[in-house]
XYZ file of C-alpha atoms in Angstrom:
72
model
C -20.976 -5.766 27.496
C -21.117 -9.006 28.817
C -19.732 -12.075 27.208
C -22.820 -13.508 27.975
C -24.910 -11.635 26.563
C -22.939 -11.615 23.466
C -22.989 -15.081 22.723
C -26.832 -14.388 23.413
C -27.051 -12.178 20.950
C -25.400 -13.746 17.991
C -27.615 -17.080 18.623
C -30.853 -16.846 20.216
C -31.420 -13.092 19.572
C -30.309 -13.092 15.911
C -32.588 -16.597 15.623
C -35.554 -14.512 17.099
C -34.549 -11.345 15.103
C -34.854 -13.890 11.656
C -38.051 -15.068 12.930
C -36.107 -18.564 13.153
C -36.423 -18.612 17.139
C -39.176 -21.832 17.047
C -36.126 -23.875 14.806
C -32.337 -22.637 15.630
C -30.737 -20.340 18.280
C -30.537 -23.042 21.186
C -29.661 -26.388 21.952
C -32.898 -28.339 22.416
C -34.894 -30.715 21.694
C -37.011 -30.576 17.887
C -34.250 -27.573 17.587
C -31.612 -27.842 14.188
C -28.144 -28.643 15.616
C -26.120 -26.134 14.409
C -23.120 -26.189 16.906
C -19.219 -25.154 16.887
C -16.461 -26.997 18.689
C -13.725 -24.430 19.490
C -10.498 -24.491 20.952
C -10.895 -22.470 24.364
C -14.046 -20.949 26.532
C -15.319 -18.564 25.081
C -16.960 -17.007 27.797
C -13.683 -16.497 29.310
C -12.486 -14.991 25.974
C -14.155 -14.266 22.684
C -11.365 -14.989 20.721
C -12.013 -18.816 21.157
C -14.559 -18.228 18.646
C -11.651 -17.725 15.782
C -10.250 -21.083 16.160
C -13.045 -23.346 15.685
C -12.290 -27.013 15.096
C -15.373 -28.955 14.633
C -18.624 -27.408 13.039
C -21.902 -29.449 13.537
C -24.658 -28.392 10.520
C -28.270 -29.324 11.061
C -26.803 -32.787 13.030
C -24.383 -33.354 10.536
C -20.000 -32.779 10.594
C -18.791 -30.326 8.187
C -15.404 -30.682 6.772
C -13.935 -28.923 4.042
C -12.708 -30.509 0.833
C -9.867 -28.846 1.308
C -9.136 -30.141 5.071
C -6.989 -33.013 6.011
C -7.752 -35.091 8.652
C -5.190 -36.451 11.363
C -5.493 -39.080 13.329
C -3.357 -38.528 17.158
């Protein structure tokens, strides 16, 4: 299967599939910005997807209690 289509299918599809499609599943306008920054392309490989370093929930940065933040 395509990569494509796989990234498809875990973000619009599953969004349609919840009956979430008019709210989440794409980047758009009106649409909740639920987004991942990963190291990598992931539709060059899927494994980008396991070393995400930013993630973006409903507009907002997420970080962990836990994580410590560096400065370059």
């Amino acid at each position: 299967m395509a990569r494509e289509r796989i990234i498809d299918m875990a973000t619009s599809d599953a969004a349609a599939a919840l009956r979430l499609g008019s709210q989440v599943g794409c980047l758009a306008e009106g649409y909740r910005a639920d987004i991942i920054v990963v190291d990598g392309d992931p539709l060059a490989d899927l494994g980008a997807l396991r070393a995400v370093r930013l993630p973006i929930a409903a507009g907002r940065l997420h970080v962990p209690e836990q994580a410590v933040l560096r400065t370059a």
